[in-house]
Short mmCIF file of C-alpha atoms and ligand atoms in Angstrom, two decimals:
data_model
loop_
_atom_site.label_atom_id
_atom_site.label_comp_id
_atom_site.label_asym_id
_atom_site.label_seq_id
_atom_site.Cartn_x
_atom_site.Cartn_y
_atom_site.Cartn_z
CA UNK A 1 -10.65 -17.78 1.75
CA UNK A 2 -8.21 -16.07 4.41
CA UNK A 3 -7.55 -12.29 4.69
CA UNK A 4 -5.12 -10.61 6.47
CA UNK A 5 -5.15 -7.04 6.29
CA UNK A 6 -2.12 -4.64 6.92
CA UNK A 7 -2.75 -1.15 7.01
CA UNK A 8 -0.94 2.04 8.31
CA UNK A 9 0.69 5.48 7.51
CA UNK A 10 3.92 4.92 4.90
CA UNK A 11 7.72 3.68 6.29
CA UNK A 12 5.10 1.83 8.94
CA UNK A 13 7.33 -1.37 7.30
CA UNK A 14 4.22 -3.14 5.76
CA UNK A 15 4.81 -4.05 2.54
CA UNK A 16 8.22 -5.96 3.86
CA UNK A 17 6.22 -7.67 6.23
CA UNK A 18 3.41 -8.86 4.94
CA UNK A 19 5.48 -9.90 2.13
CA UNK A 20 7.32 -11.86 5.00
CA UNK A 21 4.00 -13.15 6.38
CA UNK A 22 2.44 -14.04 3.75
CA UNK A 23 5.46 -16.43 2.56
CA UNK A 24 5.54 -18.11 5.88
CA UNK A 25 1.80 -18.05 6.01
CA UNK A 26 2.10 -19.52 1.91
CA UNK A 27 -1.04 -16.44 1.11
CA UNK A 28 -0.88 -14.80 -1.48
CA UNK A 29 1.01 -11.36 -0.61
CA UNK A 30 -1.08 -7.63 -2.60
CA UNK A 31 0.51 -4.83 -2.18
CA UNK A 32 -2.34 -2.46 -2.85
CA UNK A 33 -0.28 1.10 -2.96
CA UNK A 34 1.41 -0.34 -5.97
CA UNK A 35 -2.07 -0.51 -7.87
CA UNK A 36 -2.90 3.17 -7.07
CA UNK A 37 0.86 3.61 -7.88
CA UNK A 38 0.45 1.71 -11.35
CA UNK A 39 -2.81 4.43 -11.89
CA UNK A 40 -0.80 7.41 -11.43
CA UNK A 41 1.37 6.15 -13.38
CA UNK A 42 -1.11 5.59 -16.01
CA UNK A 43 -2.90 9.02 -15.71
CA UNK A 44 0.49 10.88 -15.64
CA UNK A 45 1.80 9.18 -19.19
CA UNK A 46 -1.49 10.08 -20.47
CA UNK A 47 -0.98 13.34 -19.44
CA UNK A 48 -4.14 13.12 -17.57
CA UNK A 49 -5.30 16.26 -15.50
CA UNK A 50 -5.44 15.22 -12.11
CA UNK A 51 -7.26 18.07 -10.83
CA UNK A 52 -10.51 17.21 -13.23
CA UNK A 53 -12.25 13.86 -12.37
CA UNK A 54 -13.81 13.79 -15.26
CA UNK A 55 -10.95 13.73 -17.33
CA UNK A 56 -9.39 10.84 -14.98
CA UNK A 57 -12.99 8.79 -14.63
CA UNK A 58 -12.88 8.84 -18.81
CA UNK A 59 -9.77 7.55 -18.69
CA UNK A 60 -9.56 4.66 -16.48
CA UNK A 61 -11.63 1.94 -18.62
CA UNK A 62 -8.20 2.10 -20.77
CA UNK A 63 -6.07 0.59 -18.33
CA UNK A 64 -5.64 -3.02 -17.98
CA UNK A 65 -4.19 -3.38 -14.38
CA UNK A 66 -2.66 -6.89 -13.70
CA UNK A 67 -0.60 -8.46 -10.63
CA UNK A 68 1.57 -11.17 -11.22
CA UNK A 69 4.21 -12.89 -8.72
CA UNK A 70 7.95 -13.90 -9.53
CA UNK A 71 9.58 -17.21 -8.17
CA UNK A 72 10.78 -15.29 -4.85
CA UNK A 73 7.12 -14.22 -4.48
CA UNK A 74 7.57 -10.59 -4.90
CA UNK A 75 3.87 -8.77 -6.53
CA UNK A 76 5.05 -7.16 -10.18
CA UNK A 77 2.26 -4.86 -11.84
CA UNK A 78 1.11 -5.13 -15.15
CA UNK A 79 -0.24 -2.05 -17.37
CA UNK A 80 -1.33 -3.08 -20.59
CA UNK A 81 0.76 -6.22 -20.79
CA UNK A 82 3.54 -3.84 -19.77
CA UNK A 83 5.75 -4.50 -16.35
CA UNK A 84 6.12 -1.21 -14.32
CA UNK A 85 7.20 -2.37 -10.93
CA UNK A 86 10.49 -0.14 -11.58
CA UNK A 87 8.94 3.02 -13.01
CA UNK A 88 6.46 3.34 -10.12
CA UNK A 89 8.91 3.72 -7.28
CA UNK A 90 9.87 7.52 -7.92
CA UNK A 91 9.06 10.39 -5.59
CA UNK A 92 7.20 11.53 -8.34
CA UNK A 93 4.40 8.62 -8.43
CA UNK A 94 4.42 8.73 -4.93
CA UNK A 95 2.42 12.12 -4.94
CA UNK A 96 1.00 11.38 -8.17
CA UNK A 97 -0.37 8.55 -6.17
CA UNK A 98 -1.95 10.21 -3.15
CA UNK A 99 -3.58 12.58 -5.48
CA UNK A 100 -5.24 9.69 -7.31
CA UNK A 101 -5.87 7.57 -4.18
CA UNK A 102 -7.72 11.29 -3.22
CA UNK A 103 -10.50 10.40 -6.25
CA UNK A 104 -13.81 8.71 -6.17
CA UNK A 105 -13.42 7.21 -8.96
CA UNK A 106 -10.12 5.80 -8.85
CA UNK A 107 -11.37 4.05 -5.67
CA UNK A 108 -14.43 2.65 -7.22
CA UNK A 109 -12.57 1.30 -10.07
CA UNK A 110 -9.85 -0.19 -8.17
CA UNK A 111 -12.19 -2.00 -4.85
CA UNK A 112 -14.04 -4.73 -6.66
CA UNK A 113 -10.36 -5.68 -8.08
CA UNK A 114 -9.12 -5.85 -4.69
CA UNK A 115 -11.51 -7.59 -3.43
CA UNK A 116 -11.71 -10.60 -6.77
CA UNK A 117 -8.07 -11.35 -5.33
CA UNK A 118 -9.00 -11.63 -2.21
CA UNK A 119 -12.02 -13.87 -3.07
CA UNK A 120 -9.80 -15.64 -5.05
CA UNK A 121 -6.85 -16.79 -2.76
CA UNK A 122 -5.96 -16.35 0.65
CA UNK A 123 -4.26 -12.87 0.94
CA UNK A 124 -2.00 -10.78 3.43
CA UNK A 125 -2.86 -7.23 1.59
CA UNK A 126 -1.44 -3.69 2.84
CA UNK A 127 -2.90 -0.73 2.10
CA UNK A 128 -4.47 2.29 3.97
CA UNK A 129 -8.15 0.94 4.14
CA UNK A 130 -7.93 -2.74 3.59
CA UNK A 131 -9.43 -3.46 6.86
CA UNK A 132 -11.97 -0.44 7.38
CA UNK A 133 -13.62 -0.58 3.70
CA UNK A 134 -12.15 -3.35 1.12
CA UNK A 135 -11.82 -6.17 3.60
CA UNK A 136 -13.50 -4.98 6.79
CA UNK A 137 -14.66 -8.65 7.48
CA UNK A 138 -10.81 -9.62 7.53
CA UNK A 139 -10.10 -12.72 9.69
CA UNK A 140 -7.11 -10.34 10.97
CA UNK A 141 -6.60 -6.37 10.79
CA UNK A 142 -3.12 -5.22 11.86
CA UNK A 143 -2.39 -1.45 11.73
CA UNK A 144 1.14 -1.03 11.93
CA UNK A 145 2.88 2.16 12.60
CA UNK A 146 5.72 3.94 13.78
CA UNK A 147 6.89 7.18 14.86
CA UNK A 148 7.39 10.06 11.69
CA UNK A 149 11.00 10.24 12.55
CA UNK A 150 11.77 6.16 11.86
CA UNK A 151 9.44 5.88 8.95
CA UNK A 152 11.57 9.05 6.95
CA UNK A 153 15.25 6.95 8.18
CA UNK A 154 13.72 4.11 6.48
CA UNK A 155 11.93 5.54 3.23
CA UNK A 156 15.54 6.90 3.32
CA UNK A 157 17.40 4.08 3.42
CA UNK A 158 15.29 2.63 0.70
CA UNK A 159 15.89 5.52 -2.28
CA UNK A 160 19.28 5.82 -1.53
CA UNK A 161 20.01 1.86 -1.70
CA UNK A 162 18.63 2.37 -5.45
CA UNK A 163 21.22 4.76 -5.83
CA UNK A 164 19.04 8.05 -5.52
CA UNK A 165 19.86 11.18 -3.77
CA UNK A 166 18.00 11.84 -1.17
CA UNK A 167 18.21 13.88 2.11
CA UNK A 168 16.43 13.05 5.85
CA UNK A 169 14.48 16.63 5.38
CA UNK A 170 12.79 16.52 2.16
CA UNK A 171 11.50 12.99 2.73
CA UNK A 172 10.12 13.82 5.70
CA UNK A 173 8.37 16.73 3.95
CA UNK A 174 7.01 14.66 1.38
CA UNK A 175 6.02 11.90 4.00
CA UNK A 176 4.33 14.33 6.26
CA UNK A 177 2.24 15.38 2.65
CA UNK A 178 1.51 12.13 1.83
CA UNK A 179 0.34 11.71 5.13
CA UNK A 180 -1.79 14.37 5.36
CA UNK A 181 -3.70 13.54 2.12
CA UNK A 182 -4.14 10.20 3.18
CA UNK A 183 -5.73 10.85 6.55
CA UNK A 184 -7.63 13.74 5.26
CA UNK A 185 -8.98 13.23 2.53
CA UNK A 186 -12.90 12.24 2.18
CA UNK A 187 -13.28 8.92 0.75
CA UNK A 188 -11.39 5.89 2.59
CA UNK A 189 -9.16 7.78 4.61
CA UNK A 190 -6.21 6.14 6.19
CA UNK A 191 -7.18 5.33 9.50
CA UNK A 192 -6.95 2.18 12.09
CA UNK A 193 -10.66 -0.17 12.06
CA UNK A 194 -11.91 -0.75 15.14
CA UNK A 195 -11.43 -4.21 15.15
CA UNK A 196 -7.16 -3.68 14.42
CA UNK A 197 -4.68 -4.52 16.56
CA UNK A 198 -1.90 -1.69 16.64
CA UNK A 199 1.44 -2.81 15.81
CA UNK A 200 4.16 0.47 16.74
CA UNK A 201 7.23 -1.33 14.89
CA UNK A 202 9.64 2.66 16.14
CA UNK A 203 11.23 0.21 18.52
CA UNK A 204 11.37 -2.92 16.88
CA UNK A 205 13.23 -4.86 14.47
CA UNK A 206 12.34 -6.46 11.39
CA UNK A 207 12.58 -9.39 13.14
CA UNK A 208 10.39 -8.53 16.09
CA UNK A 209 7.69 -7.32 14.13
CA UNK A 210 7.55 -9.91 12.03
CA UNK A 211 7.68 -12.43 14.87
CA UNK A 212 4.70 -10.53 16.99
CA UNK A 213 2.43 -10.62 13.93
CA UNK A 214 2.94 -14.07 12.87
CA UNK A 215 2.17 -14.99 17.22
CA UNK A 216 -1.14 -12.83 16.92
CA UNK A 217 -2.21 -14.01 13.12
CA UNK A 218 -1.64 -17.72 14.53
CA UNK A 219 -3.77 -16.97 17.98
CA UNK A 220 -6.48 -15.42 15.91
CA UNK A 221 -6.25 -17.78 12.85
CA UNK A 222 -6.56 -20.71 15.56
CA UNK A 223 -9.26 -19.02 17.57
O1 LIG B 1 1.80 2.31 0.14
P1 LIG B 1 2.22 3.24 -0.99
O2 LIG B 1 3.11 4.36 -0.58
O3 LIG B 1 2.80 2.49 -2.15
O4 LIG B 1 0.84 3.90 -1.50
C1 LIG B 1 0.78 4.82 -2.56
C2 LIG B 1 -0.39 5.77 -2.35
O5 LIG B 1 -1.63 5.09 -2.52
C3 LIG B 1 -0.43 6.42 -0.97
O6 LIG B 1 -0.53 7.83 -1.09
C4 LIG B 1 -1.69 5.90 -0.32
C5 LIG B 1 -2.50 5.35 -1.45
N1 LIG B 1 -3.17 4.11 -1.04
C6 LIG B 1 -4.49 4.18 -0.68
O7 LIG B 1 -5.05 5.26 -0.65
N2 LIG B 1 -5.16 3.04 -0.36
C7 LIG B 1 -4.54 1.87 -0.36
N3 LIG B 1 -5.24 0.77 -0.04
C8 LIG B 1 -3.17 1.78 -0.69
C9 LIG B 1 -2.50 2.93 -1.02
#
């Protein structure tokens, strides 16, 4: 099987294009932030303190975490049969999430899953360590970024085409959070393999992008 891994800070623009590649590519597309998403989402309803792993660790073996794909190819998550997609997208599970993503065992429980799919099918999967620790023998590592300023406009632009209030200053407060848990923190922090080529999308279009990764993935795939 083929992996293509897609990592980088948040508003980088990865999940919509390795959505994109992966349809042109016909992989199967896993958005891993909506898994961690889909366990803080779990944890919270539980009511879950996130502070004790313990507490979290004695939890997890009671959620069943699926992915499943509609017709247009877009990943929906499955808790316990149930479909969260929408409930995971708040500001809310966002830093639920980074505090989970924070935990031992959260990771533990969540890598082999990662890496079934990707034993399973061929995959272009995003995350924050897909290419440094779940897939680090990836046929192709991209880390795609861009500069803190873009990535707020566009995290922007997303809440407030699903109708929620938002302003420029507080999502750049919570990005720069987020950020700095991600990069920080001990276990599988967020940061670019060695093997990665950097992708700095500030500049670029959707377009662009999507056409310079689909150029490198086909010189590499090819190679
Ligand atoms: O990409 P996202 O914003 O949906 O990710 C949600 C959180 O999960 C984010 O704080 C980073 C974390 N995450 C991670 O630690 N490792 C991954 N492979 C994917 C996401």
């Amino acid at each position: 099987m083929k992996s293509i891994a897609i990592d980088g800070p948040s508003g980088a623009g990865k999940s919509t294009l390795a959505q994109m590649t992966a349809k042109k590519l016909g992989f199967n597309y896993v958005d891993t932030g909506a898994i961690y998403r889909t366990v803080a989402w779990f944890l919270t309803m539980r009511g879950a303190d996130l502070q004790q792993a313990d507490e979290v660790e004695a939890a997890l073996p009671d959620a069943k975490i699926e992915i499943t794909y509609d017709e247009g190819g877009a990943q929906h998550m499955l808790l316990n049969g149930e479909d969260v997609s929408g409930k995971i997208r708040t500001p809310e599970v966002s830093a639920a999430a980074s505090k989970v993503a924070a935990m031992a065992c959260v990771r533990a429980f969540l890598l082999q899953m990662q890496r079934d799919v990707a034993a399973a099918y061929d995959v272009v999967m995003d995350g924050r360590d897909i290419g440094t620790v779940v897939l680090p023998d990836a046929k192709v590592k991209i880390f795609l970024t861009a500069s803190d300023e873009v990535r707020a406009q566009r995290r922007l632009a997303e809440l407030q085409a699903k109708g929620e209030k938002a302003d420029f200053e507080t999502v750049l407060q919570q990005m720069h959070e987020r950020d700095r848990k991600d990069i920080e923190r001990e276990i599988a922090p967020l940061r670019c393999a060695e093997d990665a080529v950097i992708l700095d999308t500030t500049h670029l279009s959707l377009e662009q992008s999507e056409e310079m990764i689909l150029v490198f993935i086909e010189e590499i795939l090819k190679g």
